Structures are given as structure tokens and as C-alpha cells.
Tab-separated table of C-alpha atoms and ligand atoms in Angstrom:
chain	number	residue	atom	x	y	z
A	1	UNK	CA	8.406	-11.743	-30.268
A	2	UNK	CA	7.155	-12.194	-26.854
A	3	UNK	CA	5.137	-8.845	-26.032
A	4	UNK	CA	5.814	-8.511	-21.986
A	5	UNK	CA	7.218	-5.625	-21.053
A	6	UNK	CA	8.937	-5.132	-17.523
A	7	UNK	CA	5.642	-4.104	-14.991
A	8	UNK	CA	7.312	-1.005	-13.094
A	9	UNK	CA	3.852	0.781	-12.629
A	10	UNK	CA	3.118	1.336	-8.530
A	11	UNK	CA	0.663	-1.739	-8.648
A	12	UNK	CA	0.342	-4.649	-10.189
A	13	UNK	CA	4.137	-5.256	-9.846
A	14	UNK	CA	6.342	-7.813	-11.251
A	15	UNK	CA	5.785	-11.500	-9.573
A	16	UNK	CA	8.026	-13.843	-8.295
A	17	UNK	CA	7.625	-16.998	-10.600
A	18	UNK	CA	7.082	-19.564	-7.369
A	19	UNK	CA	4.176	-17.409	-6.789
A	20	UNK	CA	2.929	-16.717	-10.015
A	21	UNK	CA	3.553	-21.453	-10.296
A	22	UNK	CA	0.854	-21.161	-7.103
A	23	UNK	CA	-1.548	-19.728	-9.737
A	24	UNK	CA	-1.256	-22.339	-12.328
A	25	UNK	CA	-1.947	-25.271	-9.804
A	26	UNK	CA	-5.175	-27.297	-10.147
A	27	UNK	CA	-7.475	-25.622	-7.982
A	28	UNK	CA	-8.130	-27.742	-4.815
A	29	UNK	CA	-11.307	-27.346	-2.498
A	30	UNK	CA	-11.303	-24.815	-0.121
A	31	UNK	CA	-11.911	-27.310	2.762
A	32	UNK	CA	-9.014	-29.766	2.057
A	33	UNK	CA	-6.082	-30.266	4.121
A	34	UNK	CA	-3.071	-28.770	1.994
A	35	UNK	CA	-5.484	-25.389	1.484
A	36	UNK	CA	-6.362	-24.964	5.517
A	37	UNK	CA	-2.492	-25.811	5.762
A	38	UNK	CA	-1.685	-22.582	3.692
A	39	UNK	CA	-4.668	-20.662	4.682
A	40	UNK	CA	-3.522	-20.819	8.514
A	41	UNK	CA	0.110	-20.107	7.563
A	42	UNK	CA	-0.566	-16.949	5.828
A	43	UNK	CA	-2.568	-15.990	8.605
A	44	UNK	CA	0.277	-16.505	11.148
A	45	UNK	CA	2.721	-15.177	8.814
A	46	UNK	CA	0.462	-11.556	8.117
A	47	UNK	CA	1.230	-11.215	11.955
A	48	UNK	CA	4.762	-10.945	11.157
A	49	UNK	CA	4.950	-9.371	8.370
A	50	UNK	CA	2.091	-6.333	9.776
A	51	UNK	CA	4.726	-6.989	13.423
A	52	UNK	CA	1.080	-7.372	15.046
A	53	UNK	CA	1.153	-9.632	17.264
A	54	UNK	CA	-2.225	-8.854	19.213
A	55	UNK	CA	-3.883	-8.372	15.793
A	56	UNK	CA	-6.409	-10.363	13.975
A	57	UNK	CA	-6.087	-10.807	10.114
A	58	UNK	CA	-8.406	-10.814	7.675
A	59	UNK	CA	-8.158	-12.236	4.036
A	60	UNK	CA	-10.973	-11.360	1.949
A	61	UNK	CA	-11.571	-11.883	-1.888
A	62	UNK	CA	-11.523	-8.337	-3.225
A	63	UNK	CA	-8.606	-5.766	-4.566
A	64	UNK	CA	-7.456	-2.770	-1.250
A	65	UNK	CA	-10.527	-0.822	-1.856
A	66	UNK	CA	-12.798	-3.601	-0.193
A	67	UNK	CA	-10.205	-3.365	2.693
A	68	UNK	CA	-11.062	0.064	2.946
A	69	UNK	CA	-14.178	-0.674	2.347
A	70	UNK	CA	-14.509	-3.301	4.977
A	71	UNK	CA	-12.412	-0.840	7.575
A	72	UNK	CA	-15.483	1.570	7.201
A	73	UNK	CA	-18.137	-0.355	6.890
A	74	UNK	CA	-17.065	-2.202	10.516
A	75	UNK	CA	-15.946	0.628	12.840
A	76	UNK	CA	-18.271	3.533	11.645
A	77	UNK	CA	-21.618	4.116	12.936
A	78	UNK	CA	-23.897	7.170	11.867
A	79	UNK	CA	-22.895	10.196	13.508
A	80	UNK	CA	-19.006	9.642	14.179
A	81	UNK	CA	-16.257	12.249	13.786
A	82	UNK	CA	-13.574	10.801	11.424
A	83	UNK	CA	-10.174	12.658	10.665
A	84	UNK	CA	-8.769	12.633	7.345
A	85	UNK	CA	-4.554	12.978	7.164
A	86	UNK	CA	-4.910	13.607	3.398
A	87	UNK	CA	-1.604	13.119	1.102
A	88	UNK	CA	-3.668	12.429	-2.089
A	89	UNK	CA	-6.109	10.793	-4.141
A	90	UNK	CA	-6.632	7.820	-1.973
A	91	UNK	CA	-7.153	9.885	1.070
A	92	UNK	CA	-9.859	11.576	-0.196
A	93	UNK	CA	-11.232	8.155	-1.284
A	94	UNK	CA	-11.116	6.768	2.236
A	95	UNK	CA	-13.183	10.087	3.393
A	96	UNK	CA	-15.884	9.190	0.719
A	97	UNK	CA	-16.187	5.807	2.019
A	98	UNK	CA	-16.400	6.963	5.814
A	99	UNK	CA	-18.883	9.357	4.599
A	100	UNK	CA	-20.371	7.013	2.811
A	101	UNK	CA	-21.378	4.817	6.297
A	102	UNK	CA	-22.273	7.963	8.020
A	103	UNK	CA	-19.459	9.397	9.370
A	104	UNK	CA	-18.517	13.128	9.707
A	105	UNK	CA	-15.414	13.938	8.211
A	106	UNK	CA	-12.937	16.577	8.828
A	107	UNK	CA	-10.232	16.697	5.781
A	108	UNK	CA	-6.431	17.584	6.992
A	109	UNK	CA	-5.711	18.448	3.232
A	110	UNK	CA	-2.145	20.135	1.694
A	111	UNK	CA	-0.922	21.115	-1.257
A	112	UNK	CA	0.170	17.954	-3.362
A	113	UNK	CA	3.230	16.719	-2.873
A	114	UNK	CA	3.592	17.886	1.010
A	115	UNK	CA	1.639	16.343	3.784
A	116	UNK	CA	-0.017	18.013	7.030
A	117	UNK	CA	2.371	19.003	9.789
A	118	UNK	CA	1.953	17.184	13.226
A	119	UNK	CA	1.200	20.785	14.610
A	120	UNK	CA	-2.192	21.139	12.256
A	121	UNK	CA	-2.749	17.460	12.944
A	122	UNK	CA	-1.976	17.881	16.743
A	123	UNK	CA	-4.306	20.709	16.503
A	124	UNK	CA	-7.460	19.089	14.746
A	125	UNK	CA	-7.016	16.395	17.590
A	126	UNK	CA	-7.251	18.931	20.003
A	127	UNK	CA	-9.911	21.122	18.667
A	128	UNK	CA	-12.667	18.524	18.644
A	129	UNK	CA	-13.261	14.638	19.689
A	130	UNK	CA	-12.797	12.379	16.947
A	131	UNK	CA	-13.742	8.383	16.847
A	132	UNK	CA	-11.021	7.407	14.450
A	133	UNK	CA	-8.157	9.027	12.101
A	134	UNK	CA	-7.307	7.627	8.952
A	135	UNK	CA	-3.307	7.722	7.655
A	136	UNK	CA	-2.794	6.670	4.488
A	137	UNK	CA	0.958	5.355	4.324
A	138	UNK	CA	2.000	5.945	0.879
A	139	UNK	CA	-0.290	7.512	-1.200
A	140	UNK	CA	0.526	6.054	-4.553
A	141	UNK	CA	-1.008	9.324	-6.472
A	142	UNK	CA	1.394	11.814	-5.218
A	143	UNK	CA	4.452	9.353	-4.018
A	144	UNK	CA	4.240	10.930	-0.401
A	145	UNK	CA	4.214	9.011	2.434
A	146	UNK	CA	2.994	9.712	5.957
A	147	UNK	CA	5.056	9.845	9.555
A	148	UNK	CA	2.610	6.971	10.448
A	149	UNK	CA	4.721	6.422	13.663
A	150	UNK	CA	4.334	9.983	14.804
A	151	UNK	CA	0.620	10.522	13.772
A	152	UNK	CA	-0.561	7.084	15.691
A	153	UNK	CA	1.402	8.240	18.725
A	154	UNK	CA	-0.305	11.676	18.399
A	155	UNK	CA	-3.633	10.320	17.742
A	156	UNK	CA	-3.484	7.435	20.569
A	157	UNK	CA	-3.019	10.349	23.038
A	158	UNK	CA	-5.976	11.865	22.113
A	159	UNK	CA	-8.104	8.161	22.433
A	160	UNK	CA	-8.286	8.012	18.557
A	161	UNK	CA	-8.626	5.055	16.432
A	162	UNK	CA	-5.948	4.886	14.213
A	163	UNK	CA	-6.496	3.227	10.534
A	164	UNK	CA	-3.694	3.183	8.082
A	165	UNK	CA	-3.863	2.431	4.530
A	166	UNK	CA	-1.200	0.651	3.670
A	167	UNK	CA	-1.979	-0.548	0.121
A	168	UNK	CA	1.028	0.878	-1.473
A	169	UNK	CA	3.648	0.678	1.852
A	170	UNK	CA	3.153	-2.557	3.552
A	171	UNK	CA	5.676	-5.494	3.272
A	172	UNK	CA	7.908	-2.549	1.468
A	173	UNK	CA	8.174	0.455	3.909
A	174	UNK	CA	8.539	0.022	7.739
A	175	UNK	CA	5.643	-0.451	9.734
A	176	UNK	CA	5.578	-1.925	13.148
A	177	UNK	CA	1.862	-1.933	13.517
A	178	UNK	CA	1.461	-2.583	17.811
A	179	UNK	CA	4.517	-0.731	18.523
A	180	UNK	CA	3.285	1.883	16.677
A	181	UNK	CA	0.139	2.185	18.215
A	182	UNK	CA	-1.802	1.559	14.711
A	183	UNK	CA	-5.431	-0.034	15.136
A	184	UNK	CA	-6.180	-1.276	11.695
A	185	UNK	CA	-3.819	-1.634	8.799
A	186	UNK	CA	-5.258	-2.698	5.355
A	187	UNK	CA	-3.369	-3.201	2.065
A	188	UNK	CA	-4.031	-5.593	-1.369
A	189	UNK	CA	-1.838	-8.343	-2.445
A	190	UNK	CA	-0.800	-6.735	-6.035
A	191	UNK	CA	2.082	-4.329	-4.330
A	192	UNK	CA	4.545	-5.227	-1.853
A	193	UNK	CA	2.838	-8.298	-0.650
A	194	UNK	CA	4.096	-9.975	-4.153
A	195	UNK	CA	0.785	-11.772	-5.157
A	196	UNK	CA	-1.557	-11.226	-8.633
A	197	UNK	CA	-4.768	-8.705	-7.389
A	198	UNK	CA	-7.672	-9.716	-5.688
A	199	UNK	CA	-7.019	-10.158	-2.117
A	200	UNK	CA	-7.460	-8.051	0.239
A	201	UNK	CA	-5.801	-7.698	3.761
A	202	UNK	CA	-6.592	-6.489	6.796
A	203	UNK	CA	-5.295	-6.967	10.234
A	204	UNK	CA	-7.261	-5.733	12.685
A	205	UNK	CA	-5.803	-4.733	16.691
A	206	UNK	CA	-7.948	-5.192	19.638
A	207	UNK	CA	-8.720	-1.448	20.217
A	208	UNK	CA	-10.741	-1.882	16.632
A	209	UNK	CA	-12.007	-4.944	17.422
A	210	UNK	CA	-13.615	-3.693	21.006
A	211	UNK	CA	-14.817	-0.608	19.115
A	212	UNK	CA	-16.587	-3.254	16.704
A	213	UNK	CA	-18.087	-5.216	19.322
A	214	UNK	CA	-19.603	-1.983	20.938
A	215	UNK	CA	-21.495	-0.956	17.950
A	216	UNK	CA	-24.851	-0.146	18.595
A	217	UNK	CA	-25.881	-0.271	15.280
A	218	UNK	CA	-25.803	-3.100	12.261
A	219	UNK	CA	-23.022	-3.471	9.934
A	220	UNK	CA	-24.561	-1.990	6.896
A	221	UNK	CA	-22.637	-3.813	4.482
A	222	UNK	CA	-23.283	-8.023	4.476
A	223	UNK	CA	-20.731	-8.888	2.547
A	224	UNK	CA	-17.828	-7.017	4.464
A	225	UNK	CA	-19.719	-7.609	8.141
A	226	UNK	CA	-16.466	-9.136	10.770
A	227	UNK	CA	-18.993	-11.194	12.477
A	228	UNK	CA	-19.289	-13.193	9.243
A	229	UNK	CA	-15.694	-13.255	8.837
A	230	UNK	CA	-14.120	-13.484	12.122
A	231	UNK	CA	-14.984	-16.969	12.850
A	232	UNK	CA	-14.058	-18.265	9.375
A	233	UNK	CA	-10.241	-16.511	10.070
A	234	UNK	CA	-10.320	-18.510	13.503
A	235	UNK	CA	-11.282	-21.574	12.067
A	236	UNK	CA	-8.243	-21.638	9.285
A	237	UNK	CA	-5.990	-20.334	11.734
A	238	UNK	CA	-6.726	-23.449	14.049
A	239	UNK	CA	-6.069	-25.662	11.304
A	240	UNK	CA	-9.730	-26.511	10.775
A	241	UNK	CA	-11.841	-25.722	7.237
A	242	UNK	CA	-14.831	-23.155	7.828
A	243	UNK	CA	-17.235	-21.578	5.132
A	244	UNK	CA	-19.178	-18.138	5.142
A	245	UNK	CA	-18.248	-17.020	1.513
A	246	UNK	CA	-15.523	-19.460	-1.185
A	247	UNK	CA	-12.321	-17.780	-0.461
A	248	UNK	CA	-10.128	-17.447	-3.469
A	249	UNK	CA	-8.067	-20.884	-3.323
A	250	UNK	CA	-5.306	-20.229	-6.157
A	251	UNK	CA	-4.599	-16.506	-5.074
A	252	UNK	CA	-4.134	-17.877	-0.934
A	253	UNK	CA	-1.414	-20.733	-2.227
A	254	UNK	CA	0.179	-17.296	-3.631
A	255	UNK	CA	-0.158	-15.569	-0.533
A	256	UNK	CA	1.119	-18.259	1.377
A	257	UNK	CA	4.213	-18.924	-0.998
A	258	UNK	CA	4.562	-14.987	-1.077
A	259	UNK	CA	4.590	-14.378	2.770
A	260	UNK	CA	7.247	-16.983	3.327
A	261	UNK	CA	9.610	-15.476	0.674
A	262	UNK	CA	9.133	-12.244	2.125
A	263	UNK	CA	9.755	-13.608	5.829
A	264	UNK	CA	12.656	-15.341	4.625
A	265	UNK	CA	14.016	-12.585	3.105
A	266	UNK	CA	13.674	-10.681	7.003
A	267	UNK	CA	11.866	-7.739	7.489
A	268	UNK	CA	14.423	-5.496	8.257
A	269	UNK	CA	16.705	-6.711	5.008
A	270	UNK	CA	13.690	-6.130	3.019
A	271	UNK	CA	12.568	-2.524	4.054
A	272	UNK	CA	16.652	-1.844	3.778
A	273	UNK	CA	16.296	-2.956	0.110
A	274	UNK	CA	13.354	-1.133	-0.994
A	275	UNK	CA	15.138	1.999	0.781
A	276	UNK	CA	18.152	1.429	-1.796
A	277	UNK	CA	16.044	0.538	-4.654
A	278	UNK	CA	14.332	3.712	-4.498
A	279	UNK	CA	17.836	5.726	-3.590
A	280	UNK	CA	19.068	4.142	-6.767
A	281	UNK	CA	15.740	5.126	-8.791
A	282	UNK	CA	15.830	8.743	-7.797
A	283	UNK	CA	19.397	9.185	-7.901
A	284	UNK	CA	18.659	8.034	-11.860
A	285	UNK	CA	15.833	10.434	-12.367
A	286	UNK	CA	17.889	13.187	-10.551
A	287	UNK	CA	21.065	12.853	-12.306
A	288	UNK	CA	18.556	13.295	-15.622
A	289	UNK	CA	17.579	17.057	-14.489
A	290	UNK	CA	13.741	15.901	-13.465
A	291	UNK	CA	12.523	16.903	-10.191
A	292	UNK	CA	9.628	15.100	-8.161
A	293	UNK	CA	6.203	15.424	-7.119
A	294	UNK	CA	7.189	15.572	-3.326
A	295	UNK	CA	8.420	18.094	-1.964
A	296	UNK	CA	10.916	17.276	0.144
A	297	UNK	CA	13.393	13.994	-0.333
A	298	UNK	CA	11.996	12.940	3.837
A	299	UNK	CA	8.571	12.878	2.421
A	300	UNK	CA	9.173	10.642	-0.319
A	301	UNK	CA	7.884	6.995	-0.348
A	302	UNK	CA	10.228	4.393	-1.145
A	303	UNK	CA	7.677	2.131	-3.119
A	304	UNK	CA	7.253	4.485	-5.930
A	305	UNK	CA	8.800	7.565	-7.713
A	306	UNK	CA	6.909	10.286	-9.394
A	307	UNK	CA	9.417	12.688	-11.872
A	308	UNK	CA	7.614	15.766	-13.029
A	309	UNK	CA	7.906	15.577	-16.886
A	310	UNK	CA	10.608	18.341	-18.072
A	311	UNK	CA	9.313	21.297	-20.118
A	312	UNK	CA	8.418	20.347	-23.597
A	313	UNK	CA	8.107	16.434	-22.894
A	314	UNK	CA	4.360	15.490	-23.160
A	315	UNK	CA	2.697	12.447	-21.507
A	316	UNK	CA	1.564	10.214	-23.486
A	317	UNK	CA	3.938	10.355	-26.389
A	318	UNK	CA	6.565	9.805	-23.435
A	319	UNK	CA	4.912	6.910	-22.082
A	320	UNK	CA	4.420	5.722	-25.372
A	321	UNK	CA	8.113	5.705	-26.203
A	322	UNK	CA	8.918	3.999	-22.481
A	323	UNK	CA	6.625	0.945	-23.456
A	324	UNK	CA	8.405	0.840	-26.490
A	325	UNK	CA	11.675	0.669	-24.971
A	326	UNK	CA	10.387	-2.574	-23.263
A	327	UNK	CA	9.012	-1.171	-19.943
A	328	UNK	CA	5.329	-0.478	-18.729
A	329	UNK	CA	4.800	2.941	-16.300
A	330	UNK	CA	2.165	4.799	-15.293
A	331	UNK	CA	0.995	8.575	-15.710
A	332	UNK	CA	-0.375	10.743	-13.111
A	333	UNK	CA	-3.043	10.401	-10.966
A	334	UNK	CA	-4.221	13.294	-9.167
A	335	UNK	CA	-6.676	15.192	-10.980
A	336	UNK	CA	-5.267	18.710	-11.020
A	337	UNK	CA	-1.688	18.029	-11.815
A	338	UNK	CA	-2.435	14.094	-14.115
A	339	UNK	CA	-0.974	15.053	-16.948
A	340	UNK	CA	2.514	16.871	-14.949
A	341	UNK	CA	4.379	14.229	-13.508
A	342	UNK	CA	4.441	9.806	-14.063
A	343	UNK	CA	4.930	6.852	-11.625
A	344	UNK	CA	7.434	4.356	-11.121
A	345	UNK	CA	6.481	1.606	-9.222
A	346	UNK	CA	9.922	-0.448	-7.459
A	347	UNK	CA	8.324	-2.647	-4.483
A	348	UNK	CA	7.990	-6.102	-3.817
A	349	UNK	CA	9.998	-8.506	-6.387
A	350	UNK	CA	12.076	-5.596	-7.540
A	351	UNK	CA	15.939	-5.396	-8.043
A	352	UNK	CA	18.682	-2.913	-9.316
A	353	UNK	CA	18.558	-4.803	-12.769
A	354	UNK	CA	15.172	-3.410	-13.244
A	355	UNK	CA	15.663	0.052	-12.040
A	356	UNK	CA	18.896	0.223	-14.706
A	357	UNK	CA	16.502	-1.301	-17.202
A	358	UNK	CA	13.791	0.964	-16.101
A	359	UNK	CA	16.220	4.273	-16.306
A	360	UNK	CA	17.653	3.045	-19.585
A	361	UNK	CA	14.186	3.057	-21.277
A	362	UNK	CA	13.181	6.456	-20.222
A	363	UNK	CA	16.564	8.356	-21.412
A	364	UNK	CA	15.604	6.812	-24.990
A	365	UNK	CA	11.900	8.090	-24.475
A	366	UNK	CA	13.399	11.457	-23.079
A	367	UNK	CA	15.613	11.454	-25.737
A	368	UNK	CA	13.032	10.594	-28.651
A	369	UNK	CA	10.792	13.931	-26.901
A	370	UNK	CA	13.734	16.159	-28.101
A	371	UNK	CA	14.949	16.588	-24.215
A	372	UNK	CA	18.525	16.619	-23.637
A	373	UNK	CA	20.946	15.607	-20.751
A	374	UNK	CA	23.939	14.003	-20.688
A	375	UNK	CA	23.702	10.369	-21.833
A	376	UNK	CA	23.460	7.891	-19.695
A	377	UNK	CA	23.670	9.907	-16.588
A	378	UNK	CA	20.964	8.207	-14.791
A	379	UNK	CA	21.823	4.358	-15.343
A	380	UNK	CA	24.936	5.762	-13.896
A	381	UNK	CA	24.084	7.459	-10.990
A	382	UNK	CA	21.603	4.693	-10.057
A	383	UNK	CA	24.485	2.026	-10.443
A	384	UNK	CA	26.797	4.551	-8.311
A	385	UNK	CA	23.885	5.195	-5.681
A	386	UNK	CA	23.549	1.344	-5.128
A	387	UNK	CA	27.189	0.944	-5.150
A	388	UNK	CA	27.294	3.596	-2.360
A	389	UNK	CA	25.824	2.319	1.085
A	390	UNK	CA	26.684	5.743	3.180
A	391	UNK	CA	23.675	7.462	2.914
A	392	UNK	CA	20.909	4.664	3.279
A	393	UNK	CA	18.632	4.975	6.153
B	1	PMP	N1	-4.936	2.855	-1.339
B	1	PMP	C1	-3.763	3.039	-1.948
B	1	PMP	C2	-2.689	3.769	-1.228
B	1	PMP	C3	-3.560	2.538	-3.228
B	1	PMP	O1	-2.395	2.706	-3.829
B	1	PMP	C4	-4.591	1.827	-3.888
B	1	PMP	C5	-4.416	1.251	-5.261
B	1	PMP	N2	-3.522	1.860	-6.081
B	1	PMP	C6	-5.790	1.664	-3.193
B	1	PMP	C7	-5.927	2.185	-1.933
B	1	PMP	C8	-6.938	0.946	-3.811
B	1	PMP	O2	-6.594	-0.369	-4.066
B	1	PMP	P1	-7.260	-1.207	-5.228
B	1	PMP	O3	-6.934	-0.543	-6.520
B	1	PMP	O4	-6.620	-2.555	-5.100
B	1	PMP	O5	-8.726	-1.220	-4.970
């Protein structure tokens, strides 16, 4: 029997099959036509789908932790004052890597599951001059996402840079990047972007890029340096081939089939459909008597779910019994609380077929742990949630 299992863990997700055909094509030079064709598309198209306009993207070879990675390594310099909005495990890793090229950080942290209130935001803006303030959208460890809107607008005021990480939100949760006031946005093609891992994405707004081109001091990672890359993104943009490092051919055909789908899907259809996916998800895991990691339903990400396990229901037997009902999740990620709650992943390619399929696997598991409810209830509320329209936002 054929051993794939439906992928419903927050990253890799499941692939659209004209993307996953881009992948399989002979692999063409990275100077011919039909590759600076699609190269310069999916440049113009990551405008759209980041609603940047004034920005400047950036496609490197590398998984979201190079765009963070890249982010740092570009805007700090020794010495600068960096604001952490933590929500999670990849906060804190965006602090190490600021810290990492010199910067001094100051961690906004909460207990998991809630996020930092605008007031103790407002008031670390106000208590001391920062260069830049990093947001991370959805953090995929704790399922919480950020009010990125209301934190840029907050930090803008106060003449700070704002990054977001956006690995596990954008092309799935709403982001309007320049209306927003949002410097820098970053993400990795495995989640909502709909492409196998190893690109990674950044599109970078003129405030960031005049903060680059002040820097006194040298990039101190090669590799990652803009002035290496800039050019090269020009180049393919303007239809013309470049060079500075191979780019990854077969995964930018992806991209390129990827970004279309998603822009002719509309961006507003697709955030609205991610926004009932996850209704329907956590209606299922609701109507099953599990609560979630976040505290309150508004702070919840609609990429990803993350039930608390009930009382007597163990990890990885659970899990075990999930992959065995045909479907691949994930545990926990934060340290403290791993082995308390697991992660559904529902972005990008995802429908209501896989959430039932998804919610039909995990009564059997919960069932099989000796935990009772009544059967079926969460296929059925998740069919009844998507049925129902009234209380989408
Ligand atoms: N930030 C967030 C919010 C993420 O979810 C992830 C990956 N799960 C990363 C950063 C790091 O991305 P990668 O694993 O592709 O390096």
C-alpha cells in the first residue's frame, strides 16, 4: 500500500500537484529565457501577495531561518537596541540571532499562549530608543498570532523599524505590509506560500533599505550581504539573467507556478478561506472537549491549531495512533509545556476534506487512548462550522 499519509503538520504542508510537476521538470540553466521569465514573475507577484508595493523582494536559497538570518545580519550593527514582541519559540530565536550580530535586546515576553499587551509594548517604546522591533506573526510553537497592524502603527510612531516574521502567516493570514507600516517581512516557501522547503523570502520596504545603506559598518555575514543580492533581484526582475550565487532553478518554477495560483485564487478569498478552515478545525477539536494553547479565541492564528491533550492521553502513543489513522501531525514545541498540547497545520493547499479527514483520525486516536466523547462530534461540528458563514471574520 502506498505509505503517504495526509501532511497536516504547521510546515511542510500538503502541495498542489502543478507545483509539486514544477519540481520534476528537467532542470534548465539559471540564465535561460523561460527561468528569468519565472524568476521576474515571482518577483512581481511577491509584491502582491506581501501588498508591498514600494518593497524590494528577495529570493534566496535557504529554509525562513536564513530570512531571519539575512533580516539581522543586514539591518543590525554592534551596539543597536532591538525589541523583542515575544509569542514563542521563534521569537526568542529571532532575539538570538539579533544578538548574535551585536544587537541589544530587550525581550517583551508572556506567559505562553497570550501575547504582550499594546500598553507594555507602548511602554517599552516609550521607555527607551530602539533601532528596530521584531513581530513575529504567527508563532507556529504556541499557535498565537500577533496584532501586527497595531504593533507597526505603534512602533512607526516611535521611528522604529518594524520586522515581521511571517514564516507561518504570510499568503494565509492578512497582511498588508505598506499599509501597515511593516519594514521587512520574511517567511519560507514550505507554509502558506505552497512550495517544497528551501526558499526563503524576504521583501524588504525602503525605510529598511535606507537603514541598510547607512550602515557604518560591514555586513558580517557574506553569504546573506543585500549588496550581493540586490542587484541580482534587479536584474531578474528586468527580465535580464544575473549571477552572484546559483539560485535554486526547480524550487523558483514552483514559486512562480505557486504565486500565480495563489493570486488567482485573490487575496482576500484566500485569507477568508484559511479563516473558515481554521473555524471548522477548532470547532472539531472543541466539540471533542479539548481546549487550546491560546488563550483567548482573538489570539489564535488561523494557520495552525494547537489542542492541549486531555487528561490521561499521552503524546506520543496519540500521535502514534493519528499516523496510523492515515494523517501526519506534530507535537509540541515549546520547551516547558512540549509534551502538553500538538499542532495542526491547515494553510496553503488545504480544504474542508482534509480538516474532516484530519478530525476523523484523531477521534480514533482519542478513542484508542481510552478518552471518551461523543462520537463523531467533531467531524460534525467542523462540517456544521463550514456550513455556517455567520460568524467568519
Ligand atoms: N519562524 C516561524 C514563525 C516558523 O514557523 C519557522 C519554522 N517553523 C521559522 C521561523 C523557521 O523556519 P525554517 O524552519 O524554515 O528555518
Amino acid at each position: 500500500m502506498n505509505k503517504r499519509t495526509l501532511l497536516m503538520i504547521p510546515g511542510p504542508v500538503e502541495f498542489e500537484p502543478a507545483v509539486m510537476a514544477a519540481m520534476g521538470e528537467p532542470t534548465t540553466s539559471h540564465l535561460a529565457p523561460d527561468f528569468v521569465e519565472a524568476f521576474g514573475q515571482s518577483l512581481q507577484d511577491m509584491r502582491l501577495v506581501f501588498d508591498s508595493p514600494s518593497g524590494q523582494p528577495l529570493v534566496l536559497a535557504g529554509s525562513g531561518t536564513l530570512a531571519m538570518d539575512c533580516a539581522g545580519a543586514n539591518l543590525v550593527e554592534p551596539g543597536d537596541k532591538a525589541l523583542v514582541v515575544e509569542t514563542g519559540y521563534f521569537s526568542e530565536r529571532f532575539s538570538l540571532i539579533l544578538e548574535r550580530y551585536g544587537a541589544r535586546v530587550t525581550h517583551l515576553s508572556t506567559s505562553p499562549g497570550s501575547r504582550p499587551s499594546l500598553e507594555h509594548v507602548k511602554a517599552a517604546l516609550e521607555a527607551e530608543s530602539f533601532k528596530l522591533m521584531t513581530i513575529t506573526h504567527v508563532d507556529t510553537s504556541t499557535a498565537v498570532m500577533a496584532e501586527v497592524k497595531e504593533l507597526a502603527a505603534l512602533a512607526r510612531h516611535y521611528g522604529v523599524l518594524v520586522i515581521v516574521d511571517g514564516v507561518c502567516s504570510i499568503a494565509g493570514e492578512e497582511l498588508h505590509m505598506d499599509a501597515w507600516g511593516v519594514d521587512l517581512a520574511l517567511t519560507a516557501s514550505q507554509k502558506a506560500i505552497g512550495v517544497p522547503p528551501g526558499l526563503a523570502l524576504l521583501m524588504i520596504g525602503p525605510r529598511a533599505l535606507e537603514a541598510f545603506n547607512r550602515r557604518i559598518n560591514p555586513v558580517l555575514n557574506y553569504y546573506a550581504d543585500w549588496s550581493n543580492w540586490l542587484p541580482i533581484m534587479q536584474a531578474y526582475e528586468g527580465r535580464k539573467p544575473s549571477y552572484f550565487g546559483t539560485p535554486p532553478v526547480n524550487l523558483i518554477f514552483a514559486l512562480n507556478i505557486s504565486l500565480r495560483q495563489i493570486l488567482a485564487e485573490g487575496m482576500p478569498a484566500r485569507f477568508s478561506r484559511h479563516v473558515a478552515i481554521s473555524q471548522a478545525c477548532k470547532a472539531g477539536i472543541s466539540a471533542l472537549g479539548l481546549s487550546q494553547l491560546p488563550l483567548h479565541p482573538e489570539y489564535a492564528a488561523h494557520t495552525l491549531t494547537a489542542p492541549r491533550y486531555p487528561i490521561g492521553v499521552s503524546g506520543a502513543d496519540y500521535l502514534d495512533r493519528v499516523l496510523q489513522g492515515g494523517v501526519t501531525l506534530a507535537g509540541g514545541l515549546l520547551p516547558a509545556i512540549r509534551k502538553e498540547y500538538f499542532r495542526i497545520g491547515h494553510m496553503g493547499a488545504v480544504t474542508l476534506a482534509d480538516i474532516v479527514a484530519t478530525l476523523g483520525a484523531i477521534e480514533k486516536a482519542l478513542t484508542g487512548c481510552g478518552y471518551e466523547f461523543t462520537p463523531n462530534a467533531g467531524v460534525e461540528a467542523a462540517q456544521a462550522s463550514a456550513k455556517n458563514p455567520t460568524n467568519r471574520h
